[in-house]
Coordinates of C-alpha atoms in Angstrom, one line a residue:
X1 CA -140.6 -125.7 -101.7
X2 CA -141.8 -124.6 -105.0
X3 CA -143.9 -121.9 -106.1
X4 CA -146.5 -123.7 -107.1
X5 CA -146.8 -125.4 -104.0
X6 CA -148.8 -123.1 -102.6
X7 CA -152.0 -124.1 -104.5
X8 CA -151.9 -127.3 -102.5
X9 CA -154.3 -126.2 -100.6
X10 CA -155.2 -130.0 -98.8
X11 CA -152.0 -129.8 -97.4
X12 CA -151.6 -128.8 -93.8
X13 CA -149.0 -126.9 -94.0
X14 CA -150.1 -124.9 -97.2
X15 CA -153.7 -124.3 -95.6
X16 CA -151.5 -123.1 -92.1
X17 CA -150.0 -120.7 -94.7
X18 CA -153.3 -119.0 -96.6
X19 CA -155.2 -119.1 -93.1
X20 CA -152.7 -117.0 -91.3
X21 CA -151.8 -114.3 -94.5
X22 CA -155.6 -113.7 -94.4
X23 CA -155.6 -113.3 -90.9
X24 CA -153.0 -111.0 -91.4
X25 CA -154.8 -109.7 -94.8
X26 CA -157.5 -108.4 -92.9
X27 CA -155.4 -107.1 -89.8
X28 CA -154.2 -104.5 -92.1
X29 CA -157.0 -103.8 -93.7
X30 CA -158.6 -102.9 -90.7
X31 CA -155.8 -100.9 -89.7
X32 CA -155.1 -98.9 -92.9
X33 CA -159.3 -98.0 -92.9
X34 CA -158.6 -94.9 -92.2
X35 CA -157.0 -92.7 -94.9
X36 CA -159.1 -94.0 -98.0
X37 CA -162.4 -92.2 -96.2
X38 CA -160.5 -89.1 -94.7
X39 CA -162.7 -86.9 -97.3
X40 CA -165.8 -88.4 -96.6
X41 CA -165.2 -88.2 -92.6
X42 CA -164.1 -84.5 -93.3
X43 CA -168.0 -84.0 -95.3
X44 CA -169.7 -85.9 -92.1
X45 CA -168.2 -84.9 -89.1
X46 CA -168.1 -80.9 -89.4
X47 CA -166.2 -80.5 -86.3
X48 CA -163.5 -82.6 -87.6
X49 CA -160.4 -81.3 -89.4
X50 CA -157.6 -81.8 -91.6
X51 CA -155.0 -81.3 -88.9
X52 CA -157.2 -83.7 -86.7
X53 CA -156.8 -86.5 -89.2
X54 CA -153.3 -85.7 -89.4
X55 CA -153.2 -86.6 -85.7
X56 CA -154.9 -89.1 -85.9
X57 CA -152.4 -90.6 -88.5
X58 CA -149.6 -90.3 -86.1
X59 CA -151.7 -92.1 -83.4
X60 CA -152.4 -95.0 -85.7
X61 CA -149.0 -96.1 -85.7
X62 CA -148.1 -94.7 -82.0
X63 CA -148.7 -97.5 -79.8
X64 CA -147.5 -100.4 -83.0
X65 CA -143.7 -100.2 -81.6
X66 CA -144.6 -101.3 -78.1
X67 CA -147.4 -103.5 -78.9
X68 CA -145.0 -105.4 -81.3
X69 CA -142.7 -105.9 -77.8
X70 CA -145.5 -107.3 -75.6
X71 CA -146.5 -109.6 -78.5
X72 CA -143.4 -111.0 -79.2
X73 CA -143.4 -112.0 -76.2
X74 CA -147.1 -113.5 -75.7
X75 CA -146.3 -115.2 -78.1
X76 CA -143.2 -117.4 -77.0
X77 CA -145.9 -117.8 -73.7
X78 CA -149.1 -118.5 -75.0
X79 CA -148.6 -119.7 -78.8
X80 CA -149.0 -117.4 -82.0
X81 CA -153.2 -119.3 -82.4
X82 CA -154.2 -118.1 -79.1
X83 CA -152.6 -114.1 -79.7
X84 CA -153.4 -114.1 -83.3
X85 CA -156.8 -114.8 -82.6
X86 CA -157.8 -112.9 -79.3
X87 CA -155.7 -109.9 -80.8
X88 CA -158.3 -109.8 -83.7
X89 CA -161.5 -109.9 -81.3
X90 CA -159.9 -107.5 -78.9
X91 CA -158.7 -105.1 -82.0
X92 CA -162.4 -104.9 -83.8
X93 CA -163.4 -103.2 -80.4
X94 CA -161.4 -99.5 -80.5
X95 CA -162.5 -100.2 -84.1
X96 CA -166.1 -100.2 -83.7
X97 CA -165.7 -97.3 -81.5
X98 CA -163.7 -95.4 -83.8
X99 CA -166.5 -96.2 -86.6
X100 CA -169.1 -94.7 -84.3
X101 CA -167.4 -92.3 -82.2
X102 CA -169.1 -88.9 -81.9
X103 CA -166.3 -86.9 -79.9
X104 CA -162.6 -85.9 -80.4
X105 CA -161.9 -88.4 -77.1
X106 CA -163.7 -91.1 -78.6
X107 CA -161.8 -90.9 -81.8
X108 CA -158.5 -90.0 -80.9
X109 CA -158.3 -92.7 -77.7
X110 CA -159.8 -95.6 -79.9
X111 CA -157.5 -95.0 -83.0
X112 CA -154.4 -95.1 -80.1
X113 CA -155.5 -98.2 -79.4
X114 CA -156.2 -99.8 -82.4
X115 CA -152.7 -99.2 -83.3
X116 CA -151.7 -102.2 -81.5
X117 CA -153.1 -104.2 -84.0
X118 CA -149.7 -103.6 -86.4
X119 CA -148.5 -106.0 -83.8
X120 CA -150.0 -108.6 -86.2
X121 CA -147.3 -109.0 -88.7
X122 CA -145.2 -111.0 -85.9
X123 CA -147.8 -113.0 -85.2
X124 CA -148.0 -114.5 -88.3
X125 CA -144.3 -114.9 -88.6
X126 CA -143.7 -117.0 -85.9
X127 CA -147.0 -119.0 -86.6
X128 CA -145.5 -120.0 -90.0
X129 CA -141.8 -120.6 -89.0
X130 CA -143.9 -123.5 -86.8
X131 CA -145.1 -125.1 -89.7
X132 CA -142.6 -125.1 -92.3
X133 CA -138.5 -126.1 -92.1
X134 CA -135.5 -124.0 -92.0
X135 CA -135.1 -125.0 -95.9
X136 CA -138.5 -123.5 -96.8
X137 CA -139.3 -120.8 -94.3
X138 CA -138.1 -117.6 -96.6
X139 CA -140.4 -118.5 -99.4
X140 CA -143.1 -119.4 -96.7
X141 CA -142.5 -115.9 -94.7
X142 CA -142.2 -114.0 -98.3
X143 CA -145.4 -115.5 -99.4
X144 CA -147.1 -115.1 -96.0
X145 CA -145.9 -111.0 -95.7
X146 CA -146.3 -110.3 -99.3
X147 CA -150.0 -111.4 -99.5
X148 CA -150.8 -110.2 -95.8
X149 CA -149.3 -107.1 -96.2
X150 CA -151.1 -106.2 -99.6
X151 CA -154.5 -105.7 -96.9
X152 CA -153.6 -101.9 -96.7
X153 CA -153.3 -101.4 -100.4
X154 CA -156.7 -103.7 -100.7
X155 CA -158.2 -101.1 -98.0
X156 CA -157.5 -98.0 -100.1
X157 CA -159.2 -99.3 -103.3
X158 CA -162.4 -101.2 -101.5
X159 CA -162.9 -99.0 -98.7
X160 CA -164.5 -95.7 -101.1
X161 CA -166.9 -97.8 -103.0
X162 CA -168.1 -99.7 -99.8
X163 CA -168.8 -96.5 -98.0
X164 CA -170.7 -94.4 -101.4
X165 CA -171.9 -96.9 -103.1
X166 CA -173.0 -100.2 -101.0
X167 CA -173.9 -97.7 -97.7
X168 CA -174.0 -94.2 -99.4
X169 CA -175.0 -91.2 -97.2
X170 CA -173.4 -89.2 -94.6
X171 CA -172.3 -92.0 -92.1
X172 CA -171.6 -94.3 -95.2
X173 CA -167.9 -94.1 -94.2
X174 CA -168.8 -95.0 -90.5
X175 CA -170.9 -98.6 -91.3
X176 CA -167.8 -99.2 -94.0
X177 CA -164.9 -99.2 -91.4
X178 CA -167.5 -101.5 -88.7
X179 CA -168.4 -103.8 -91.5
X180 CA -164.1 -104.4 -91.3
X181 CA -163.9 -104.6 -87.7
X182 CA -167.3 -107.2 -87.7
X183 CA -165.2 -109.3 -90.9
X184 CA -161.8 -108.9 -88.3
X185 CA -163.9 -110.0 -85.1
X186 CA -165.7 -113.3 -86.8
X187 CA -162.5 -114.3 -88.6
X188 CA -160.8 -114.3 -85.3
X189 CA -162.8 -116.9 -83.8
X190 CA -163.0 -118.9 -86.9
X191 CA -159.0 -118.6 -87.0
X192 CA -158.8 -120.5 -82.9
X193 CA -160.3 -123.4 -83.9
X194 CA -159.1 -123.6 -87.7
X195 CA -155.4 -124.1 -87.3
X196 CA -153.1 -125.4 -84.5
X197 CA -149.9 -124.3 -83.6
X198 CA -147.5 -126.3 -85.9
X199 CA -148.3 -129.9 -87.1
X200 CA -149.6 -132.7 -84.9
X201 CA -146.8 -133.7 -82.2
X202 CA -145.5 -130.1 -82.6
X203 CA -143.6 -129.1 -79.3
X204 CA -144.3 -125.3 -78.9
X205 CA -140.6 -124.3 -77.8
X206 CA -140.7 -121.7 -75.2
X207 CA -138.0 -118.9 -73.6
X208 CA -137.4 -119.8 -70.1
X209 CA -138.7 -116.4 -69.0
X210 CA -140.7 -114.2 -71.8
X211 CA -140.5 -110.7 -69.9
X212 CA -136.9 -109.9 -71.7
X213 CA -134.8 -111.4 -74.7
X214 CA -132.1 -113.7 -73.3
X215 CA -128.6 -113.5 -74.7
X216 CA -125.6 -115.7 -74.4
X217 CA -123.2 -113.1 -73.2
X218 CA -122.0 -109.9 -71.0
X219 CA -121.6 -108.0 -73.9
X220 CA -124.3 -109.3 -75.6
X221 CA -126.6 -107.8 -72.8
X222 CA -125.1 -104.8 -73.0
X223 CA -125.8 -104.6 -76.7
X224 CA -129.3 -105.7 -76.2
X225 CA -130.0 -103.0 -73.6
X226 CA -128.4 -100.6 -75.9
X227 CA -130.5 -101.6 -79.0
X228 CA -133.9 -101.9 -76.5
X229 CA -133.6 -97.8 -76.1
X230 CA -134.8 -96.6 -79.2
X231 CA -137.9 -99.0 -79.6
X232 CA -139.6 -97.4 -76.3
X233 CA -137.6 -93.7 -76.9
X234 CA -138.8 -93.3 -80.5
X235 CA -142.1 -92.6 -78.8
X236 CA -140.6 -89.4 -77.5
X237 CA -140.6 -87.9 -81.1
X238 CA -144.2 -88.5 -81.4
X239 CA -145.3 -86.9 -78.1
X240 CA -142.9 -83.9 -79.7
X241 CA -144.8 -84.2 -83.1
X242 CA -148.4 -83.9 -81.2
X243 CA -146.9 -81.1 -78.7
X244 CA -145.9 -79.4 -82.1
X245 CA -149.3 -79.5 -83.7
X246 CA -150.8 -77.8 -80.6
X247 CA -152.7 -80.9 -79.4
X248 CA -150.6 -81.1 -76.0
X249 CA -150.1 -79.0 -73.7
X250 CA -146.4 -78.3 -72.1
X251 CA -147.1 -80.0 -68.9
X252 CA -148.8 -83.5 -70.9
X253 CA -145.9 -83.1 -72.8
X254 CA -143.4 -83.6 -69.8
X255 CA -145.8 -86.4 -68.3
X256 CA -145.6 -88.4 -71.8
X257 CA -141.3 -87.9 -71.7
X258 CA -141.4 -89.4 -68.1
X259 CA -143.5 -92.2 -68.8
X260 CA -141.3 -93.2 -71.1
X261 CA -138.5 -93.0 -69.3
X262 CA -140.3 -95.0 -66.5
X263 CA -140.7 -97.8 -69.7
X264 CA -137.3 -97.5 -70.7
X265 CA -136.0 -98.4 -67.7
X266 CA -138.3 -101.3 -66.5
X267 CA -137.8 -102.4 -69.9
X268 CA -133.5 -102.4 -69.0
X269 CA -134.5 -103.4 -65.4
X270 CA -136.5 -107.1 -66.6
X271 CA -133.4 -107.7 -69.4
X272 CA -130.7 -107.8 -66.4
X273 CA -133.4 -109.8 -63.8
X274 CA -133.5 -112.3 -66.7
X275 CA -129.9 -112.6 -67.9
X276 CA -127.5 -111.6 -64.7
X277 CA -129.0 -115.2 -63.1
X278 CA -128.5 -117.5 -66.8
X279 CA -125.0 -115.7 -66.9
X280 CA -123.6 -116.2 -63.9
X281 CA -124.6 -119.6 -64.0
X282 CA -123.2 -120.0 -67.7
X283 CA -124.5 -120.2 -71.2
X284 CA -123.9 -124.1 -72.5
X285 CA -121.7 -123.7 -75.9
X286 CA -125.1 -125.3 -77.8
X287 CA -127.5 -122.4 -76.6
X288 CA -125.5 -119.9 -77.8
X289 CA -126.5 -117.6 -80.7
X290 CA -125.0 -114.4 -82.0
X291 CA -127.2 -110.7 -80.5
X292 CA -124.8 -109.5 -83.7
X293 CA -127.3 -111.0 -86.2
X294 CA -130.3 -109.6 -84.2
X295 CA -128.7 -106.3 -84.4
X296 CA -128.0 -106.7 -87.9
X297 CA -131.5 -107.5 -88.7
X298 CA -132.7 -105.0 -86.7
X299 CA -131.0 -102.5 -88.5
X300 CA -131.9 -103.7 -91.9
X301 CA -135.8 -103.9 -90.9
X302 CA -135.1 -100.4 -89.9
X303 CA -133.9 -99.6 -93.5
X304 CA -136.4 -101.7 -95.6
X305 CA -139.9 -101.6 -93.8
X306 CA -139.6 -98.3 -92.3
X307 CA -138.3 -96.5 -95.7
X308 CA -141.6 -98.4 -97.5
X309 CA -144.2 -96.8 -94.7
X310 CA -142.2 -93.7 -95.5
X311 CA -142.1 -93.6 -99.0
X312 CA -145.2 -95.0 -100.1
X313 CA -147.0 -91.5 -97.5
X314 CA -144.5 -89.0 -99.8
X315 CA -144.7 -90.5 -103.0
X316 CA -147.9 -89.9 -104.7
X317 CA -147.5 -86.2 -103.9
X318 CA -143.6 -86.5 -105.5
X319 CA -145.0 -87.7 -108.9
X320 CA -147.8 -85.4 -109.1
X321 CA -145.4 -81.9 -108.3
X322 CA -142.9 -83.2 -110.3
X323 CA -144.5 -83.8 -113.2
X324 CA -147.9 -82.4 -112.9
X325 CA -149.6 -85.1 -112.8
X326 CA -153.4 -85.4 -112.0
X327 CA -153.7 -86.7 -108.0
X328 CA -155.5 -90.0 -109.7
X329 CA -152.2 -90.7 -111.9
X330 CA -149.7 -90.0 -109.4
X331 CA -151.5 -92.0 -106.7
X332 CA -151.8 -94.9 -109.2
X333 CA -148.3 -94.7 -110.3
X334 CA -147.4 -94.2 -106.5
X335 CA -149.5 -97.8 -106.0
X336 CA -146.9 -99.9 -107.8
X337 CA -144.6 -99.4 -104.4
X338 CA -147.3 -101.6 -102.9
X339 CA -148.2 -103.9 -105.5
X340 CA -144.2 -105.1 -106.1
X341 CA -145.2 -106.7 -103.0
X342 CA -147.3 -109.6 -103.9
X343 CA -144.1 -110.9 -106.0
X344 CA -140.9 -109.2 -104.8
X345 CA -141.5 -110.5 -100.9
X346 CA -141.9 -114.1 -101.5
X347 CA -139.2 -114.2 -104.3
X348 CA -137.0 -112.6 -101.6
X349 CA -137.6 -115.3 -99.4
X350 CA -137.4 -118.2 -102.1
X351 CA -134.3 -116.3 -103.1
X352 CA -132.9 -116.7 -99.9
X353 CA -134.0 -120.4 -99.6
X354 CA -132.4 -121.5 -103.2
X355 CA -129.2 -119.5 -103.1
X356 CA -127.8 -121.7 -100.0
X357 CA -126.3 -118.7 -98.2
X358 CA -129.3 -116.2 -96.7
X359 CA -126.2 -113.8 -95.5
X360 CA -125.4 -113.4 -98.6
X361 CA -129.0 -112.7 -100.1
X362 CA -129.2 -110.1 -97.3
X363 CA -126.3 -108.2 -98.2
X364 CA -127.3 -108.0 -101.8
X365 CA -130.9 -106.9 -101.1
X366 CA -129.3 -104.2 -98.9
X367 CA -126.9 -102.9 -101.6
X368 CA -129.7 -102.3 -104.3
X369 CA -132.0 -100.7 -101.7
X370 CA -128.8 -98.0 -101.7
X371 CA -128.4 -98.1 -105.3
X372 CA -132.1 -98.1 -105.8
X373 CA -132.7 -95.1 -103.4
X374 CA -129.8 -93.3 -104.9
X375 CA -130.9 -93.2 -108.4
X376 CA -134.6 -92.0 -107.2
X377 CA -132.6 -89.0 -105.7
X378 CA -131.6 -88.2 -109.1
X379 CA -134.9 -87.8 -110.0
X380 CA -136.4 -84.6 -111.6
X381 CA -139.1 -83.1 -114.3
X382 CA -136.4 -83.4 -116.8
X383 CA -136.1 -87.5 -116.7
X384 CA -139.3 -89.1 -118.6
X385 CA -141.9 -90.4 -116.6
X386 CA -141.5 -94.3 -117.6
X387 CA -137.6 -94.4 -116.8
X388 CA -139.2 -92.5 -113.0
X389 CA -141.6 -95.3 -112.7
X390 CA -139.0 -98.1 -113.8
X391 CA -136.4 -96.7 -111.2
X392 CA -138.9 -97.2 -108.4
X393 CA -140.4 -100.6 -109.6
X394 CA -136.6 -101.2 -109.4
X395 CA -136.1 -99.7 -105.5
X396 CA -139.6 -101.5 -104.7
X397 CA -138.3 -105.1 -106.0
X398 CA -135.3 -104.7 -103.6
X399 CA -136.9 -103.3 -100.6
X400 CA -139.5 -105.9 -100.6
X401 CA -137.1 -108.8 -101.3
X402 CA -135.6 -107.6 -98.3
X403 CA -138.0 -107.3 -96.3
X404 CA -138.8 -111.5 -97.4
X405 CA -135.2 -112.0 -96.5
X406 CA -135.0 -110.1 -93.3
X407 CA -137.6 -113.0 -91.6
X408 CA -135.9 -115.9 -93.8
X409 CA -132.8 -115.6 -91.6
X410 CA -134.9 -114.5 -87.9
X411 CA -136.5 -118.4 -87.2
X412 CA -133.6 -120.0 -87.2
X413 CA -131.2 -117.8 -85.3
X414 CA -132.6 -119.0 -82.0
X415 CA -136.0 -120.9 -82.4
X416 CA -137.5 -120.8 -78.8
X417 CA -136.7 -117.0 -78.8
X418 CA -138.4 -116.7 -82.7
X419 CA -141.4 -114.6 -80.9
X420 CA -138.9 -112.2 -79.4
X421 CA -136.7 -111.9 -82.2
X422 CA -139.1 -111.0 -84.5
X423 CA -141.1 -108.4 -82.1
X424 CA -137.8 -106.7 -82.0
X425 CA -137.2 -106.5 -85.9
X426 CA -140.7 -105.9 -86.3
X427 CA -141.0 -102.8 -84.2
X428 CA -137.7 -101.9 -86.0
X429 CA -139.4 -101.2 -89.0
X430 CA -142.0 -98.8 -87.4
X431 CA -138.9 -97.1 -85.6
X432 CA -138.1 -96.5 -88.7
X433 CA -140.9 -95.1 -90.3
X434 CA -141.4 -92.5 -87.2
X435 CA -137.6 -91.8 -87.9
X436 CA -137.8 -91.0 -92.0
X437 CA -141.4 -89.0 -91.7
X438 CA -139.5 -86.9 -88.6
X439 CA -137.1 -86.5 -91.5
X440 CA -139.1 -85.9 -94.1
X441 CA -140.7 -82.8 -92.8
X442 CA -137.0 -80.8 -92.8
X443 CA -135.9 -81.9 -96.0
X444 CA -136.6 -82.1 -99.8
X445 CA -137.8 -85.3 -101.4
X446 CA -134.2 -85.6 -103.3
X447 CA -132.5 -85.2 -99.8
X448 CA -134.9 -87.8 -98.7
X449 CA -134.3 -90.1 -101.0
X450 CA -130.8 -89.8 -100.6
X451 CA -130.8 -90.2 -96.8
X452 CA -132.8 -93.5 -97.1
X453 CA -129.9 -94.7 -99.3
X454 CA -127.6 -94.0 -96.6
X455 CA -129.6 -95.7 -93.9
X456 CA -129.8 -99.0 -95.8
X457 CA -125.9 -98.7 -97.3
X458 CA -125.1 -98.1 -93.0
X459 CA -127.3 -101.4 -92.5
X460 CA -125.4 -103.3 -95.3
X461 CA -121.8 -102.3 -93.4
X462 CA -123.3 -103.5 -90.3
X463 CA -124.9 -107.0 -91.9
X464 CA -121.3 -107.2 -93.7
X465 CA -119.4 -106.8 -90.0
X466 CA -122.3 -108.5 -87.4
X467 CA -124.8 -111.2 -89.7
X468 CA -123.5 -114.6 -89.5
X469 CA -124.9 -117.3 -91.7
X470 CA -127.9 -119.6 -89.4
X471 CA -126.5 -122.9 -88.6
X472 CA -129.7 -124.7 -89.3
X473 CA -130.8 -122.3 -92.0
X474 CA -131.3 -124.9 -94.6
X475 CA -131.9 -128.0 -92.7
X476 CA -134.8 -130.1 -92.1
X477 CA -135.7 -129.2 -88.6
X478 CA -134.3 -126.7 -86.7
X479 CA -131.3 -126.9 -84.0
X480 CA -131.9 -127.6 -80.9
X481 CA -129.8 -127.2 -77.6
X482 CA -129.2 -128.6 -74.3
X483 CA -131.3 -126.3 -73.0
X484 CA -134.4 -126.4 -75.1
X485 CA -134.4 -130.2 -73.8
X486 CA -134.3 -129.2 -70.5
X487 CA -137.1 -126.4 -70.6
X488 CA -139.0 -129.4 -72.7
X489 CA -138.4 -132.4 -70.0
X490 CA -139.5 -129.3 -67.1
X491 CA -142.7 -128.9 -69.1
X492 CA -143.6 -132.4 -69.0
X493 CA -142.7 -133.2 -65.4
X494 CA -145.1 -129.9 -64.6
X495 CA -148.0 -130.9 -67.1
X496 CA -147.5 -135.0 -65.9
X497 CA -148.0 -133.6 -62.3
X498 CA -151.0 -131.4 -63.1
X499 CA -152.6 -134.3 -64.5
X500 CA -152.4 -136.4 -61.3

């Protein structure tokens, strides 16, 4: 696939593509509306307050971990058209509520729930890895990410001038965040009957039970459970965050640890009901696949996506105390994190298509994230500001081409479990984020720099000891086992005897 592919718009494929980056486009968009009106909600709402928004910022990416779980798996259920577009009609309704909400409750509950919506990103992921071949699908994921993604940045330049100068007035802010959720809402059911999941004849390969990832060995469930842990536990840092800020009390603090106990260990409870039967019985040699990889990728979604959410909250405030810049300079110069985007993911995916060995692409995206991280820990008043701003053009380049290569590798691991896998990885990076910003508040932004280099050098030992290459990773349609043709011929004796 070539660059300029992607203009060829009459192709099915290519109009698959643009359809579901806008879909994700505007998924983040609505869920980044936020933070570009925080000054004009602090002028309307007089009961509101600075350390109210802050909470609110922390329940806008609470419930994204979780949600990213449950997706993945709707999705290797129901299809990524059908969860792609009721998520975006279910998402614009805590949205609507949150535009118009006139009490604490209302705001805080409907931003909790519109959190969910970060689920998106996998969405989209798995919906493209259905249209396009193993040899194309990191340029296609790149693109698709790149472009999607680029909806938060597109929120905090729009979003200002919507609400003062197309609304104006005290609720100005309020009609600008609806008008998003409306956009989100009609685009939703404009996205079920525009696009199908994968070409014509396309045979939507599905898990043989979606509650819990299945593995191909003893140890590899052990692994699993092991890696499952954090993506439910990190949640305890957040109810600590909010106990902290004096928004809950002792007692809802203990409830909230419980709960997630209780999720923890259904969550460890459906992974053994699902694997102890398939294992006992006994993988086939063909349906095998390496947890390693997934554990490899996990970590290195941990140390690209969740360092980028982290970095991009600290860094306009870094540029403008280090060298006194105005909050308008620094938040521009701080912009160029998001705008590497647009370019640096899809080259890291086309990267990883053209070079003929995605492991290898991996590890080398990994290993400038260090180096890249490193040198902005050097960073002081002292260096001049263009070599600052070319050192973290540089970092951005390789975090995003990371990112890109991340899901170039994750379809063709195991392709009925490509849902799954990606929820996983997905809610990896947010793990991630909570992880760095819990950081962040106990350390200097030259320690933090430095401990985000040491996050993504860990994750390159770990890709260098557990990533394998993808069998089909360059092929022309993606391998299938024994068992995916058995789950297949079981779907069409079940549909054949529906019918009659």
């Amino acid at each position: 696939m070539k660059v300029a592919d992607v203009f060829h718009v009459k192709n099915p494929e290519i109009r698959a593509l643009h359809l579901t980056w806008i879909a994700f486009f505007i998924t983040f968009y609505v869920w980044f509306n936020m933070a570009p009106l925080a000054s004009s909600m602090l002028k309307s709402v007089d009961w509101l307050t600075a350390d109210d928004l802050r909470l609110f910022a922390i329940c806008n990416v609470a419930l994204t971990i979780p949600a990213r779980i449950i997706v993945g798996m709707a999705l290797d259920r129901f299809g990524p058209r059908r969860v792609f577009s009721v998520l975006m009609v279910l998402m614009s309704i805590p949205a609507l509520v949150f535009a118009f909400g006139n009490t604490m409750t209302q705001l805080l509950v409907s931003r909790l729930v519109l959190s969910s919506i970060g689920a998106s990103f996998v969405v989209g992921i798995h919906m493209t890895a259905m249209w396009f071949k193993p040899k194309d699908i990191g340029f296609a994921e790149g693109f698709y990410a790149g472009w999607g993604n680029f909806g938060s940045a597109a929120a905090a330049i729009t979003l200002p001038t919507i609400a003062l100068q197309m609304y104006g007035g005290e609720d100005g802010w309020r009609w600008a965040i609806a008008q998003s959720a409306i956009v989100m809402a009609a685009y939703g059911v404009y996205y079920w009957f525009a696009i199908t999941d994968g070409p014509e004849g396309t045979v939507h390969r599905k898990p043989r039970k979606a509650v819990a990832l299945e593995v191909s060995s003893w140890g590899d469930m052990i692994k699993l459970i092991l890696w499952t842990i954090p993506l439910v536990g990190v949640l305890g840092i957040l109810v600590w965050r909010i106990e902290n800020m004096g928004y809950l009390s002792a007692t809802g603090a203990v409830i909230s640890y419980a709960v997630i106990v209780a999720i923890v260990a259904y969550q460890i409870i459906q992974i053994l009901r699902v694997n102890v039967p398939i294992l006992k019985k006994g993988v086939p040699e063909d349906d095998k696949y390496p947890f390693n990889s997934v554990a490899a990728l996990n970590s290195t979604y941990f140390a690209n996506f969740g360092a980028e959410l982290a970095v991009v909250s600290m860094l306009p405030m870094f540029f403008e105390e280090t060298w006194s810049l105005s909050a308008t300079a620094a938040g521009l110069i701080a912009a160029s994190f998001a705008f590497v985007n647009l370019v640096a993911r899809p080259m890291g995916g086309l990267v990883s298509d053209r070079m003929g060995n995605r492991r290898f692409v991996m590890l080398s995206y990994m290993f400038g994230i260090a180096v890249g991280f490193g040198l902005m820990g050097l960073l002081n008043s002292n260096w001049p500001l263009i070599i600052a701003v070319g050192i973290t053009v540089f970092t951005s380049f390789f975090v995003q081409g990371a990112e890109g290569a991340t899901f170039g590798i994750i379809p063709s691991i195991k392709r009925r479990l490509t849902g799954q896998i990606s929820g996983m990885a997905g809610a990896y990076g947010n793990v991630g984020a909570v992880v760095y910003l819990t950081i962040f508040t106990f350390v200097t932004p030259t320690q933090f720099f430095y401990i985000i280099a040491g996050g993504a050098f860990i994750s390159w030992l770990l890709c260098m000891m557990w990533l394998k290459e993808p069998e089909s990773g360059f092929s022309e349609e993606y391998q299938l086992s024994s068992v995916d043709r058995q789950i297949e011929e079981e779907e069409r004796r079940r549909k054949a005897a529906v019918a009659t």
